[in-house]
Amino acid sequence: MSTTEERPIGFGRLKRKEDARFIRGQGRYVDDVQLPGMLHGAVLRSPYAHARIVSIDVSAAQQHPKVHAVLTGRDLDGLGLAWMPTLSMDTQAVLATDKVRFQGQEVAFVIADDRYAARDALELIDVDYEPLPVVVNARRALDADAPVIRDDLEGKADNRIFDWEAGDRAATDAVFARADVVVSEEMLYPRVHPAPMETCGAVADYDAVEGSLTLWSTTQAPHAHRTLFALVARLPEQKIRVIAPDIGGGFGNKVGIYPGYVCAVVGSIVTGRPVKWMEDRSENLMATSFARDYVMRGSIAATRDGRILAVRVDVIADHGAFNATAQPTKYPAGFFHVFTGSYELEAAHCAVTGVYTNKAPGGVAYACSFRVTEAVYLVERMVDLLARELDADPAQLRLANLIRPDRFPYEAKTGWVYDSGDYETALRKALEMAGYEQLRAEQAERRERGELMGIGLGFFTEAVGAGPRKHMDILGLGMADAAELRVHPTGKAQLGISVQTQGQGHETTFAQIVAQELGIPPEDVEVVHGDTDRTPFGLGTYGSRSTPVSGAAAAVVARKVRDKARVVASAMLEVSADDLEWERGRWFVRGDPDQGATIQEIAMAAHGTVELPKGVEAGLDSETVYDPPNLTFPFGAYLCVVDVDPGTGKVTVRRFVAVDDCGTRINPIIIEGQVHGGLADGVGMALMELIAFDEDGNCLGGSLMDYLIPTALEVPDWETGFTVTPSPHHPIGAKGIGESATVGSPPAIVNAVVDALRPYGVRHVDMPCTPSRVWEAMQGRGAPP
Ligand code: MCN
Ligand code: CUN
C-alpha cells in the first residue's frame, strides 16, 4: 500500500487524446452517420402497460407519400424475428404480436424518407387494444391474483422468473439465533435510468449483392453484438461488421440489443436502403433499459460490544416485462454476493427472487458493477442501523469490523475471494481528510441550535473485471478479451482492443499501458476499437472490466512484443538473448550499457534484412487473449456531509470526501474524472432520480423534466484521495474504477440524511430523498424532543 503518486514513463497525468476531437465538436456519433439513400425509422409504442392487441391497421401509414415500409410483429413473425433472445436467456418481443407488456413497448416500425415523415406516419397506424389488469409493484407480482404477464412462455402461470441464493442459510440462522443484537430494515433501491447524453440508435446498411451487413450502433460490446446478430438474424458472422463510433455515454444503457436495432436491420433488408433509427429522450427513458429496482429486506446480527456476526437479505428483483438483464449467465442476481461488504463475518445468506412486472425490461445498467450497487447500499445502510442500535459511532463500528490487511486474499462467506485490500488505511484517510472529530463537534453544536446537519459514511468493496471465462459467460460467450499489437517499422504502434470506450478515455490509458511496457511515448501508440473488422474478439465494456481484462491483455501483448524484440536485438547485436537486459525502451548488453538497441531500432531491424534465428518470424506484431484468473476488488471509503432544511426537507450536500483504491493508477486525471462523475451519479440517485409508475403502469419519469438528473448546482466540490493496493493477479496491478463512485456514494449520502434526521427519530428514508420524502419522514415521527 502506498499513498503517493508514482509517475514512471507511461502511467501518469496525461491529458486525454480523444478530447482533441471532442472539444472541437469533431466527435462522430451514430447520428452523424449519413449514407447515400439512407431512410429513417420510427417506432410506434404502446400507450398501455398491459393490453391485448386486437388488431393493427397500417394501411393509411403505408399510403403516406414518404413512407417506404411499415413493419409489424406479424411481418417479423414471418421472418422468425418477432421475438429475440435476451442477455438473460429469456425472449423479448421485437414488435408485439399478442400483447403489450409495458408502456412504451415497440408495436410497429415505420421507414420513411426522413425522421419527421416517419413520426407523422406513426399517427396513421390504428391499433385496437384491449386493456388488461396491470402489476407494477414487485411485492404484488407473486400474489395469486396478479395478472400473468408472460403467458407467451409455455406453462407459465405466475410472474416468478428465478429463485437464487448464496451463502449458508442454516449457518446464518444459527448465528442470528445466538446474537445479542439483531437489526432489520426493509429498503428499496428504486428504479433509475442511466440516461446517457446520447440516446441509443443504429444505422443498418444491408448489401443484398454481397449478403453483408454493416451496422453502426451505440454499443458497449461490438463483438458480442455481432455474434448475437449472426445468431438471431441468421446472417453469416463474417459478413457482419459492427461499428461503434464515438459513444456519448453508455453507463450500461448500451450493453443490450434493443428492438430498434433489429428493426433497423430488417428495415434495410426489406427496403434495400440504409436505415437509421435514433430514439428520442422519452423513448430512452421509458423503454430502453433501466437500473436497480430491488426491494430488499436486510438483517444484521452483532454482539453487544459491536462485533458484526452475520448479514442476511431477501430480495425481490423487479426485472420488468422481459428478463433482459445483462449479467454473466450463472448469476441471475449479478454479483449481489458482495452484500457481505468489507467486513469479517461469521455467516451470510441472501435469497433473490426475480419477478416480471409491467415495466420496461433491461436492467443492470447505470454503473452498477452487476448489482454490486444494490449490495453495497444494503450492507452499508445495515451497518449504520446497527451503529444506531448500539449507540456506537459508525466510523468506529466500521473500523472494528473491516477485514484486516493480513487476511487477504480473503474468502468471503459467499465464496468470492477478494484479491487485496487495506481497508483501515483508506477509512482513516477519509476520516482525516474530512476532519471527522471536528465535524461531529460541529454537528452537536448545530443540533443545539435546531439545525439538521448529517454525517454519513460508506465503505465499499466492488467485484469487477469479469471473467474468469470458465465461470462467466454471456449467452455462452466466455468473458475474456483479446488484444493485438502491431509495431510498424518506425517503431510506432497500433493496439487493437475489443472493449469500447463511451467516455472512459481508453484511447489514452490503453496507449499508456503499452507505453509503460515498451518504453515508447503514448503518443506513438494508436488505440483502435469499436470496429469488429479491425479489432480482435472480446466481450466489451461494462462492469468496469476494461482495465482488469482488456487492460491486462494490452500489457501482456506488449510484453510479448518486448520478448520478441529481445530475440531480434540479440540477432542485431550478435550476442545471446540471455545476455540482454531491458531498460525503458531498449535492450542492452549486460555489463556494457552502450551496446544496445532501442525498440524503434529493433522494429526497423525486425522488418529489415537482419538474419533472424531459425523459426523466428520477421516483424514484432503480437496478439493475446486474456482470461482473468479472478475478479479485481477495488474499494473505497466515502464520507458525506449534508444539511437538511427543517422547514422544507431539502437536502444539500455540503461536502463529499472520497478515498478510492483501484490498485495501480494508470492515469490519475481520468481516474478523478471517473470518480467525479460517479459521485454526481450518486447524488442524483440518492436525492433526485426515480423512474416512477402510477397504478395503471403509466411511466411518470419519461422526460428530463420529471426524471431529475444532477447538475453542477446540486453537487459540492469533490474532495478526492486515494491509496494504492495493487491487484496481485493483474499484470500491472490495476483494478477497475469506472463504477466505484456510483456504487459507493448513495449509501454515504443516505446515511448522512438519516443521521441529520436523528433528532426526529427517523431510522430510514428510501431513495430518492426528495424534500417531500424527507419532510414526510420528519412528520411521521413527530417534532423533535
Ligand atoms: N483507469 C486507470 N487506472 C486504473 C483503473 C482504470 O487509469 N487503475 C482508467 C481506465 O484505463 C479507463 C478508465 O479509468 O480509461 C475506466 O476504467 P475501468 O475501471 O476499467 O472501466 P471501463 O473502462 O470498463 O468503463 C466501464 C465503466 C462502466 S461499467 C460504466 S457503467 C461507466 C463508467 O465506466 N460508464 C461511463 N464510466 C463512464 N464514464 C463515462 N464518461 N461514460 C460512461 O458511459
Ligand atoms: Cu452495470 S452499467 Mo456499466 O456495467 O456498463
Coordinates of C-alpha atoms and ligand atoms in Angstrom, one line a residue, residues 220 250-255 292 326 364-371 373 502 504 541-544 739, ligand 2:
Q220 CA -20.7 -1.1 -25.5
G250 CA -23.3 4.4 -22.0
F251 CA -23.4 3.8 -18.3
G252 CA -24.7 0.3 -19.1
N253 CA -27.6 1.6 -21.3
K254 CA -25.8 0.3 -24.4
V255 CA -25.0 -3.2 -23.4
R292 CA -31.8 -1.3 -9.9
A326 CA -27.2 -8.1 -18.6
V364 CA -28.4 -3.9 -14.5
A365 CA -27.2 -0.8 -16.0
Y366 CA -26.1 2.6 -14.7
A367 CA -22.6 2.0 -13.4
C368 CA -23.7 -1.0 -11.3
S369 CA -20.9 -3.5 -11.4
F370 CA -23.6 -6.1 -11.9
R371 CA -25.7 -5.4 -8.7
T373 CA -24.5 -1.1 -6.2
Q502 CA -18.1 5.5 -24.1
Q504 CA -13.7 6.5 -20.2
T541 CA -17.0 -2.7 -21.8
Y542 CA -19.3 -2.9 -18.8
G543 CA -18.9 -4.0 -15.1
S544 CA -15.6 -1.9 -15.1
E739 CA -18.2 2.4 -11.3
Ligands
CUN2 CU1 -23.7 -2.0 -15.0 S1 -23.5 -0.3 -16.0 MO1 -21.6 -0.5 -16.8 O1 -21.5 -2.1 -16.3 O2 -21.8 -0.6 -18.4

